[in-house]
Amino acid sequence: MEVADLKILFFDVGGILLSNGWGHEAREEAAKRFNLDYAEVNALHNFIFNVYEIGSITLDEYLDTVIFNHPRDFVREDFKEFIFSTSVELPMLQFLKEWKKDCGFRIISLNNEGKELNDYRVRKFKLHECFDAFISSCEVKMRKPDPGIWQLAMGIAQAQPNQCVYFDDRMMFVNTAQKLGIRSFQHVDLATTKKILEDLKKENLKTT
């Protein structure tokens, strides 16, 4: 394959293949279930979650700040189990696993995720079946929208921006990737992204 024909697909995970790892809906549900002050939890979460996502603190250290800063009538393991249980599969996941088998692309995840959540989601949902590599914020100590995480991903893939395509459900991240010269698409639903992927596959076959 000529270098100019090489194509790398970068995919976000939360909001496309799986639900968000610990999104506001899950935190709201946790507040109801565990009788927490949601406003307080959310304020502390927003203060420190980015630090967790770049791997500077563990999940337990995050929980020490956000949840177990007060005496609680529930135990840490029950709360952690709840966090993990909020991750659910979205329809795109099974499609991508099948599509990858003969798509002709390398597919790499590029996501913001804390380590314990990231490791759990990769294992639980068998994400190795759709990704050739993982560029996760907790491992590379950078998180989107830092342009450096896309630049690192392209360096690992040994690809130029015009050889890459990026998918994300958040327009801000799509725009950041586009500014780096990466063709980027916002994931809206399975049907729309499926059509984009099939068109990319046809385009790739014409150049190989």
GROMACS .gro file of N, CA and C in nm, residues 39-186:
model
  444
   39ALA      N    1  -2.571   1.893   4.373
   39ALA     CA    2  -2.500   2.018   4.343
   39ALA      C    3  -2.358   2.014   4.398
   40GLU      N    4  -2.343   1.965   4.519
   40GLU     CA    5  -2.210   1.957   4.580
   40GLU      C    6  -2.123   1.855   4.506
   41VAL      N    7  -2.181   1.739   4.480
   41VAL     CA    8  -2.106   1.634   4.409
   41VAL      C    9  -2.062   1.684   4.273
   42ASN      N   10  -2.151   1.750   4.201
   42ASN     CA   11  -2.120   1.795   4.067
   42ASN      C   12  -2.012   1.903   4.067
   43ALA      N   13  -2.019   1.993   4.165
   43ALA     CA   14  -1.917   2.098   4.174
   43ALA      C   15  -1.780   2.038   4.200
   44LEU      N   16  -1.772   1.943   4.292
   44LEU     CA   17  -1.643   1.879   4.323
   44LEU      C   18  -1.596   1.795   4.204
   45HIS      N   19  -1.690   1.727   4.139
   45HIS     CA   20  -1.656   1.648   4.020
   45HIS      C   21  -1.592   1.736   3.913
   46ASN      N   22  -1.655   1.849   3.884
   46ASN     CA   23  -1.603   1.939   3.780
   46ASN      C   24  -1.466   1.994   3.817
   47PHE      N   25  -1.441   2.006   3.944
   47PHE     CA   26  -1.313   2.059   3.992
   47PHE      C   27  -1.199   1.960   3.968
   48ILE      N   28  -1.226   1.831   3.985
   48ILE     CA   29  -1.116   1.734   3.989
   48ILE      C   30  -1.119   1.626   3.882
   49PHE      N   31  -1.229   1.611   3.810
   49PHE     CA   32  -1.240   1.497   3.718
   49PHE      C   33  -1.134   1.500   3.608
   50ASN      N   34  -1.101   1.619   3.559
   50ASN     CA   35  -0.997   1.627   3.457
   50ASN      C   36  -0.865   1.572   3.506
   51VAL      N   37  -0.838   1.590   3.635
   51VAL     CA   38  -0.714   1.539   3.694
   51VAL      C   39  -0.716   1.386   3.694
   52TYR      N   40  -0.833   1.330   3.720
   52TYR     CA   41  -0.848   1.184   3.713
   52TYR      C   42  -0.832   1.135   3.569
   53GLU      N   43  -0.890   1.207   3.474
   53GLU     CA   44  -0.886   1.161   3.336
   53GLU      C   45  -0.745   1.161   3.276
   54ILE      N   46  -0.655   1.244   3.326
   54ILE     CA   47  -0.518   1.242   3.274
   54ILE      C   48  -0.428   1.151   3.358
   55GLY      N   49  -0.488   1.071   3.444
   55GLY     CA   50  -0.413   0.970   3.515
   55GLY      C   51  -0.329   1.019   3.631
   56SER      N   52  -0.356   1.141   3.680
   56SER     CA   53  -0.277   1.195   3.789
   56SER      C   54  -0.325   1.149   3.926
   57ILE      N   55  -0.449   1.104   3.934
   57ILE     CA   56  -0.502   1.046   4.057
   57ILE      C   57  -0.579   0.919   4.022
   58THR      N   58  -0.598   0.834   4.122
   58THR     CA   59  -0.673   0.710   4.102
   58THR      C   60  -0.823   0.735   4.122
   59LEU      N   61  -0.902   0.635   4.087
   59LEU     CA   62  -1.046   0.645   4.111
   59LEU      C   63  -1.075   0.662   4.260
   60ASP      N   64  -1.002   0.590   4.344
   60ASP     CA   65  -1.023   0.604   4.488
   60ASP      C   66  -0.991   0.745   4.536
   61GLU      N   67  -0.888   0.806   4.480
   61GLU     CA   68  -0.854   0.943   4.520
   61GLU      C   69  -0.960   1.042   4.471
   62TYR      N   70  -1.012   1.018   4.352
   62TYR     CA   71  -1.124   1.099   4.303
   62TYR      C   72  -1.243   1.087   4.399
   63LEU      N   73  -1.276   0.963   4.438
   63LEU     CA   74  -1.390   0.942   4.528
   63LEU      C   75  -1.367   1.001   4.665
   64ASP      N   76  -1.243   1.002   4.712
   64ASP     CA   77  -1.212   1.065   4.840
   64ASP      C   78  -1.252   1.212   4.840
   65THR      N   79  -1.232   1.277   4.727
   65THR     CA   80  -1.262   1.420   4.716
   65THR      C   81  -1.410   1.446   4.690
   66VAL      N   82  -1.472   1.365   4.605
   66VAL     CA   83  -1.606   1.396   4.556
   66VAL      C   84  -1.717   1.332   4.639
   67ILE      N   85  -1.694   1.210   4.687
   67ILE     CA   86  -1.800   1.135   4.756
   67ILE      C   87  -1.767   1.113   4.904
   68PHE      N   88  -1.650   1.064   4.932
   68PHE     CA   89  -1.619   1.024   5.069
   68PHE      C   90  -1.547   1.133   5.148
   69ASN      N   91  -1.582   1.257   5.114
   69ASN     CA   92  -1.539   1.373   5.193
   69ASN      C   93  -1.629   1.392   5.314
   70HIS      N   94  -1.737   1.313   5.322
   70HIS     CA   95  -1.827   1.310   5.438
   70HIS      C   96  -1.846   1.164   5.479
   71PRO      N   97  -1.882   1.138   5.603
   71PRO     CA   98  -1.922   1.002   5.641
   71PRO      C   99  -2.044   0.960   5.558
   72ARG      N  100  -2.045   0.837   5.511
   72ARG     CA  101  -2.156   0.789   5.429
   72ARG      C  102  -2.214   0.663   5.489
   73ASP      N  103  -2.340   0.636   5.455
   73ASP     CA  104  -2.404   0.514   5.504
   73ASP      C  105  -2.398   0.403   5.400
   74PHE      N  106  -2.304   0.413   5.308
   74PHE     CA  107  -2.278   0.307   5.210
   74PHE      C  108  -2.127   0.291   5.197
   75VAL      N  109  -2.086   0.179   5.142
   75VAL     CA  110  -1.943   0.151   5.135
   75VAL      C  111  -1.889   0.184   4.996
   76ARG      N  112  -1.761   0.207   4.992
   76ARG     CA  113  -1.691   0.248   4.870
   76ARG      C  114  -1.712   0.149   4.755
   77GLU      N  115  -1.703   0.019   4.784
   77GLU     CA  116  -1.713  -0.080   4.676
   77GLU      C  117  -1.850  -0.078   4.611
   78ASP      N  118  -1.955  -0.054   4.690
   78ASP     CA  119  -2.089  -0.047   4.632
   78ASP      C  120  -2.100   0.073   4.537
   79PHE      N  121  -2.038   0.183   4.575
   79PHE     CA  122  -2.045   0.301   4.491
   79PHE      C  123  -1.964   0.280   4.362
   80LYS      N  124  -1.848   0.220   4.374
   80LYS     CA  125  -1.766   0.193   4.256
   80LYS      C  126  -1.839   0.096   4.162
   81GLU      N  127  -1.904  -0.003   4.219
   81GLU     CA  128  -1.980  -0.098   4.138
   81GLU      C  129  -2.090  -0.025   4.060
   82PHE      N  130  -2.153   0.073   4.126
   82PHE     CA  131  -2.255   0.151   4.058
   82PHE      C  132  -2.195   0.230   3.941
   83ILE      N  133  -2.081   0.293   3.964
   83ILE     CA  134  -2.014   0.368   3.857
   83ILE      C  135  -1.991   0.280   3.735
   84PHE      N  136  -1.935   0.162   3.758
   84PHE     CA  137  -1.907   0.072   3.646
   84PHE      C  138  -2.036   0.028   3.577
   85SER      N  139  -2.141   0.008   3.656
   85SER     CA  140  -2.266  -0.044   3.599
   85SER      C  141  -2.336   0.056   3.507
   86THR      N  142  -2.298   0.184   3.515
   86THR     CA  143  -2.365   0.283   3.432
   86THR      C  144  -2.314   0.280   3.288
   87SER      N  145  -2.207   0.208   3.260
   87SER     CA  146  -2.158   0.193   3.123
   87SER      C  147  -2.243   0.091   3.050
   88VAL      N  148  -2.304   0.133   2.940
   88VAL     CA  149  -2.386   0.042   2.860
   88VAL      C  150  -2.345   0.054   2.713
   89GLU      N  151  -2.367  -0.053   2.641
   89GLU     CA  152  -2.332  -0.060   2.499
   89GLU      C  153  -2.434   0.017   2.415
   90LEU      N  154  -2.384   0.089   2.316
   90LEU     CA  155  -2.470   0.156   2.219
   90LEU      C  156  -2.470   0.078   2.087
   91PRO      N  157  -2.570   0.098   2.001
   91PRO     CA  158  -2.584   0.016   1.880
   91PRO      C  159  -2.461   0.019   1.788
   92MET      N  160  -2.385   0.127   1.791
   92MET     CA  161  -2.271   0.142   1.701
   92MET      C  162  -2.163   0.038   1.728
   93LEU      N  163  -2.152  -0.011   1.850
   93LEU     CA  164  -2.041  -0.099   1.887
   93LEU      C  165  -2.041  -0.228   1.805
   94GLN      N  166  -2.153  -0.299   1.803
   94GLN     CA  167  -2.156  -0.426   1.730
   94GLN      C  168  -2.137  -0.405   1.581
   95PHE      N  169  -2.193  -0.296   1.529
   95PHE     CA  170  -2.172  -0.267   1.388
   95PHE      C  171  -2.023  -0.249   1.358
   96LEU      N  172  -1.953  -0.171   1.439
   96LEU     CA  173  -1.812  -0.144   1.413
   96LEU      C  174  -1.727  -0.270   1.425
   97LYS      N  175  -1.762  -0.357   1.519
   97LYS     CA  176  -1.687  -0.483   1.533
   97LYS      C  177  -1.697  -0.566   1.406
   98GLU      N  178  -1.815  -0.571   1.347
   98GLU     CA  179  -1.833  -0.648   1.225
   98GLU      C  180  -1.770  -0.577   1.106
   99TRP      N  181  -1.791  -0.448   1.097
   99TRP     CA  182  -1.741  -0.369   0.985
   99TRP      C  183  -1.589  -0.374   0.977
  100LYS      N  184  -1.524  -0.378   1.092
  100LYS     CA  185  -1.378  -0.376   1.097
  100LYS      C  186  -1.315  -0.499   1.029
  101LYS      N  187  -1.386  -0.609   1.027
  101LYS     CA  188  -1.328  -0.735   0.980
  101LYS      C  189  -1.277  -0.727   0.837
  102ASP      N  190  -1.340  -0.646   0.753
  102ASP     CA  191  -1.292  -0.635   0.614
  102ASP      C  192  -1.296  -0.490   0.565
  103CYS      N  193  -1.273  -0.396   0.656
  103CYS     CA  194  -1.286  -0.255   0.618
  103CYS      C  195  -1.162  -0.199   0.549
  104GLY      N  196  -1.045  -0.260   0.573
  104GLY     CA  197  -0.923  -0.210   0.512
  104GLY      C  198  -0.858  -0.094   0.584
  105PHE      N  199  -0.909  -0.058   0.703
  105PHE     CA  200  -0.854   0.051   0.781
  105PHE      C  201  -0.796  -0.002   0.912
  106ARG      N  202  -0.702   0.072   0.967
  106ARG     CA  203  -0.668   0.054   1.108
  106ARG      C  204  -0.758   0.149   1.187
  107ILE      N  205  -0.809   0.100   1.297
  107ILE     CA  206  -0.901   0.180   1.379
  107ILE      C  207  -0.841   0.195   1.519
  108ILE      N  208  -0.831   0.318   1.564
  108ILE     CA  209  -0.766   0.349   1.692
  108ILE      C  210  -0.861   0.434   1.775
  109SER      N  211  -0.876   0.400   1.902
  109SER     CA  212  -0.959   0.483   1.989
  109SER      C  213  -0.880   0.604   2.037
  110LEU      N  214  -0.950   0.715   2.053
  110LEU     CA  215  -0.888   0.837   2.104
  110LEU      C  216  -0.989   0.898   2.200
  111ASN      N  217  -0.970   0.870   2.328
  111ASN     CA  218  -1.076   0.906   2.424
  111ASN      C  219  -1.021   0.963   2.554
  112ASN      N  220  -1.107   1.042   2.618
  112ASN     CA  221  -1.082   1.090   2.754
  112ASN      C  222  -1.145   0.991   2.850
  113GLU      N  223  -1.064   0.930   2.937
  113GLU     CA  224  -1.119   0.834   3.033
  113GLU      C  225  -1.019   0.812   3.145
  114GLY      N  226  -1.071   0.802   3.268
  114GLY     CA  227  -0.987   0.764   3.380
  114GLY      C  228  -0.949   0.617   3.370
  115LYS      N  229  -0.838   0.581   3.432
  115LYS     CA  230  -0.780   0.449   3.407
  115LYS      C  231  -0.872   0.333   3.447
  116GLU      N  232  -0.926   0.336   3.567
  116GLU     CA  233  -1.007   0.223   3.612
  116GLU      C  234  -1.131   0.207   3.524
  117LEU      N  235  -1.193   0.318   3.488
  117LEU     CA  236  -1.309   0.311   3.399
  117LEU      C  237  -1.268   0.264   3.260
  118ASN      N  238  -1.157   0.316   3.211
  118ASN     CA  239  -1.110   0.278   3.078
  118ASN      C  240  -1.081   0.128   3.072
  119ASP      N  241  -1.006   0.079   3.171
  119ASP     CA  242  -0.969  -0.063   3.173
  119ASP      C  243  -1.094  -0.151   3.181
  120TYR      N  244  -1.188  -0.111   3.265
  120TYR     CA  245  -1.312  -0.188   3.280
  120TYR      C  246  -1.389  -0.193   3.148
  121ARG      N  247  -1.402  -0.080   3.081
  121ARG     CA  248  -1.482  -0.073   2.960
  121ARG      C  249  -1.417  -0.150   2.845
  122VAL      N  250  -1.285  -0.142   2.834
  122VAL     CA  251  -1.215  -0.219   2.730
  122VAL      C  252  -1.239  -0.368   2.751
  123ARG      N  253  -1.228  -0.412   2.876
  123ARG     CA  254  -1.243  -0.555   2.907
  123ARG      C  255  -1.388  -0.601   2.898
  124LYS      N  256  -1.478  -0.526   2.959
  124LYS     CA  257  -1.619  -0.565   2.966
  124LYS      C  258  -1.683  -0.573   2.828
  125PHE      N  259  -1.653  -0.475   2.743
  125PHE     CA  260  -1.720  -0.466   2.613
  125PHE      C  261  -1.632  -0.514   2.498
  126LYS      N  262  -1.519  -0.579   2.533
  126LYS     CA  263  -1.430  -0.640   2.433
  126LYS      C  264  -1.394  -0.541   2.322
  127LEU      N  265  -1.345  -0.424   2.364
  127LEU     CA  266  -1.315  -0.320   2.268
  127LEU      C  267  -1.194  -0.353   2.181
  128HIS      N  268  -1.113  -0.453   2.221
  128HIS     CA  269  -1.005  -0.497   2.133
  128HIS      C  270  -1.058  -0.551   2.001
  129GLU      N  271  -1.184  -0.589   1.999
  129GLU     CA  272  -1.242  -0.643   1.875
  129GLU      C  273  -1.268  -0.534   1.771
  130CYS      N  274  -1.266  -0.408   1.813
  130CYS     CA  275  -1.284  -0.302   1.714
  130CYS      C  276  -1.167  -0.204   1.706
  131PHE      N  277  -1.073  -0.210   1.800
  131PHE     CA  278  -0.961  -0.118   1.798
  131PHE      C  279  -0.827  -0.190   1.788
  132ASP      N  280  -0.737  -0.133   1.707
  132ASP     CA  281  -0.601  -0.184   1.696
  132ASP      C  282  -0.510  -0.125   1.802
  133ALA      N  283  -0.548  -0.010   1.857
  133ALA     CA  284  -0.468   0.056   1.962
  133ALA      C  285  -0.559   0.152   2.037
  134PHE      N  286  -0.514   0.194   2.155
  134PHE     CA  287  -0.592   0.282   2.240
  134PHE      C  288  -0.507   0.403   2.280
  135ILE      N  289  -0.554   0.521   2.245
  135ILE     CA  290  -0.492   0.645   2.290
  135ILE      C  291  -0.588   0.704   2.393
  136SER      N  292  -0.565   0.672   2.518
  136SER     CA  293  -0.655   0.714   2.626
  136SER      C  294  -0.588   0.820   2.712
  137SER      N  295  -0.664   0.920   2.751
  137SER     CA  296  -0.608   1.033   2.826
  137SER      C  297  -0.534   0.989   2.951
  138CYS      N  298  -0.585   0.886   3.017
  138CYS     CA  299  -0.523   0.841   3.142
  138CYS      C  300  -0.384   0.783   3.120
  139GLU      N  301  -0.357   0.734   3.000
  139GLU     CA  302  -0.227   0.672   2.970
  139GLU      C  303  -0.128   0.772   2.912
  140VAL      N  304  -0.177   0.871   2.838
  140VAL     CA  305  -0.086   0.964   2.768
  140VAL      C  306  -0.075   1.099   2.838
  141LYS      N  307  -0.149   1.117   2.949
  141LYS     CA  308  -0.139   1.237   3.033
  141LYS      C  309  -0.181   1.364   2.961
  142MET      N  310  -0.265   1.349   2.862
  142MET     CA  311  -0.327   1.461   2.790
  142MET      C  312  -0.472   1.424   2.764
  143ARG      N  313  -0.555   1.525   2.752
  143ARG     CA  314  -0.695   1.497   2.723
  143ARG      C  315  -0.746   1.595   2.618
  144LYS      N  316  -0.842   1.548   2.541
  144LYS     CA  317  -0.908   1.638   2.447
  144LYS      C  318  -0.974   1.751   2.525
  145PRO      N  319  -0.969   1.875   2.476
  145PRO     CA  320  -0.931   1.919   2.342
  145PRO      C  321  -0.785   1.960   2.323
  146ASP      N  322  -0.693   1.915   2.405
  146ASP     CA  323  -0.552   1.945   2.383
  146ASP      C  324  -0.511   1.892   2.245
  147PRO      N  325  -0.467   1.976   2.153
  147PRO     CA  326  -0.428   1.928   2.020
  147PRO      C  327  -0.318   1.822   2.027
  148GLY      N  328  -0.240   1.824   2.136
  148GLY     CA  329  -0.130   1.730   2.148
  148GLY      C  330  -0.172   1.585   2.147
  149ILE      N  331  -0.294   1.555   2.192
  149ILE     CA  332  -0.335   1.414   2.197
  149ILE      C  333  -0.359   1.361   2.056
  150TRP      N  334  -0.412   1.445   1.965
  150TRP     CA  335  -0.426   1.403   1.825
  150TRP      C  336  -0.289   1.392   1.758
  151GLN      N  337  -0.200   1.485   1.790
  151GLN     CA  338  -0.066   1.481   1.732
  151GLN      C  339   0.009   1.356   1.778
  152LEU      N  340  -0.007   1.322   1.905
  152LEU     CA  341   0.055   1.199   1.955
  152LEU      C  342  -0.004   1.077   1.885
  153ALA      N  343  -0.135   1.076   1.870
  153ALA     CA  344  -0.202   0.963   1.804
  153ALA      C  345  -0.151   0.945   1.661
  154MET      N  346  -0.135   1.055   1.589
  154MET     CA  347  -0.085   1.045   1.452
  154MET      C  348   0.060   0.998   1.450
  155GLY      N  349   0.138   1.040   1.550
  155GLY     CA  350   0.276   0.993   1.559
  155GLY      C  351   0.283   0.843   1.585
  156ILE      N  352   0.198   0.795   1.673
  156ILE     CA  353   0.194   0.651   1.701
  156ILE      C  354   0.150   0.574   1.577
  157ALA      N  355   0.053   0.628   1.504
  157ALA     CA  356   0.004   0.562   1.383
  157ALA      C  357   0.096   0.583   1.263
  158GLN      N  358   0.194   0.675   1.278
  158GLN     CA  359   0.282   0.712   1.167
  158GLN      C  360   0.199   0.753   1.045
  159ALA      N  361   0.111   0.848   1.069
  159ALA     CA  362   0.021   0.896   0.964
  159ALA      C  363   0.016   1.049   0.967
  160GLN      N  364  -0.006   1.106   0.849
  160GLN     CA  365  -0.025   1.250   0.835
  160GLN      C  366  -0.173   1.284   0.853
  161PRO      N  367  -0.203   1.410   0.884
  161PRO     CA  368  -0.344   1.447   0.905
  161PRO      C  369  -0.436   1.409   0.789
  162ASN      N  370  -0.387   1.425   0.663
  162ASN     CA  371  -0.474   1.396   0.550
  162ASN      C  372  -0.492   1.247   0.526
  163GLN      N  373  -0.427   1.164   0.607
  163GLN     CA  374  -0.445   1.020   0.598
  163GLN      C  375  -0.539   0.968   0.707
  164CYS      N  376  -0.594   1.059   0.786
  164CYS     CA  377  -0.672   1.020   0.904
  164CYS      C  378  -0.815   1.073   0.895
  165VAL      N  379  -0.904   1.002   0.961
  165VAL     CA  380  -1.044   1.045   0.977
  165VAL      C  381  -1.079   1.028   1.124
  166TYR      N  382  -1.152   1.124   1.178
  166TYR     CA  383  -1.184   1.123   1.321
  166TYR      C  384  -1.335   1.134   1.341
  167PHE      N  385  -1.387   1.055   1.436
  167PHE     CA  386  -1.529   1.058   1.473
  167PHE      C  387  -1.544   1.090   1.621
  168ASP      N  388  -1.634   1.184   1.651
  168ASP     CA  389  -1.663   1.218   1.791
  168ASP      C  390  -1.807   1.267   1.798
  169ASP      N  391  -1.870   1.246   1.912
  169ASP     CA  392  -2.007   1.295   1.928
  169ASP      C  393  -2.009   1.442   1.970
  170ARG      N  394  -1.895   1.497   2.012
  170ARG     CA  395  -1.890   1.635   2.058
  170ARG      C  396  -1.828   1.724   1.950
  171MET      N  397  -1.905   1.825   1.911
  171MET     CA  398  -1.862   1.911   1.801
  171MET      C  399  -1.733   1.986   1.835
  172MET      N  400  -1.714   2.022   1.959
  172MET     CA  401  -1.592   2.094   1.997
  172MET      C  402  -1.468   2.013   1.962
  173PHE      N  403  -1.474   1.881   1.986
  173PHE     CA  404  -1.359   1.796   1.957
  173PHE      C  405  -1.344   1.772   1.806
  174VAL      N  406  -1.457   1.764   1.737
  174VAL     CA  407  -1.454   1.755   1.590
  174VAL      C  408  -1.383   1.877   1.533
  175ASN      N  409  -1.418   1.995   1.584
  175ASN     CA  410  -1.358   2.118   1.534
  175ASN      C  411  -1.208   2.124   1.563
  176THR      N  412  -1.167   2.077   1.680
  176THR     CA  413  -1.024   2.077   1.714
  176THR      C  414  -0.946   1.989   1.618
  177ALA      N  415  -1.000   1.870   1.589
  177ALA     CA  416  -0.932   1.779   1.496
  177ALA      C  417  -0.926   1.839   1.356
  178GLN      N  418  -1.034   1.905   1.315
  178GLN     CA  419  -1.036   1.966   1.183
  178GLN      C  420  -0.930   2.075   1.169
  179LYS      N  421  -0.906   2.149   1.276
  179LYS     CA  422  -0.804   2.255   1.273
  179LYS      C  423  -0.664   2.197   1.254
  180LEU      N  424  -0.648   2.069   1.289
  180LEU     CA  425  -0.520   2.002   1.269
  180LEU      C  426  -0.508   1.940   1.130
  181GLY      N  427  -0.611   1.955   1.049
  181GLY     CA  428  -0.610   1.901   0.914
  181GLY      C  429  -0.666   1.762   0.901
  182ILE      N  430  -0.730   1.712   1.008
  182ILE     CA  431  -0.789   1.577   1.007
  182ILE      C  432  -0.935   1.588   0.962
  183ARG      N  433  -0.972   1.511   0.862
  183ARG     CA  434  -1.112   1.507   0.822
  183ARG      C  435  -1.192   1.449   0.938
  184SER      N  436  -1.294   1.521   0.983
  184SER     CA  437  -1.363   1.482   1.107
  184SER      C  438  -1.513   1.490   1.090
  185PHE      N  439  -1.582   1.400   1.161
  185PHE     CA  440  -1.727   1.392   1.153
  185PHE      C  441  -1.785   1.384   1.293
  186GLN      N  442  -1.899   1.450   1.310
  186GLN     CA  443  -1.973   1.436   1.435
  186GLN      C  444  -2.066   1.315   1.424
   0.00000   0.00000   0.00000
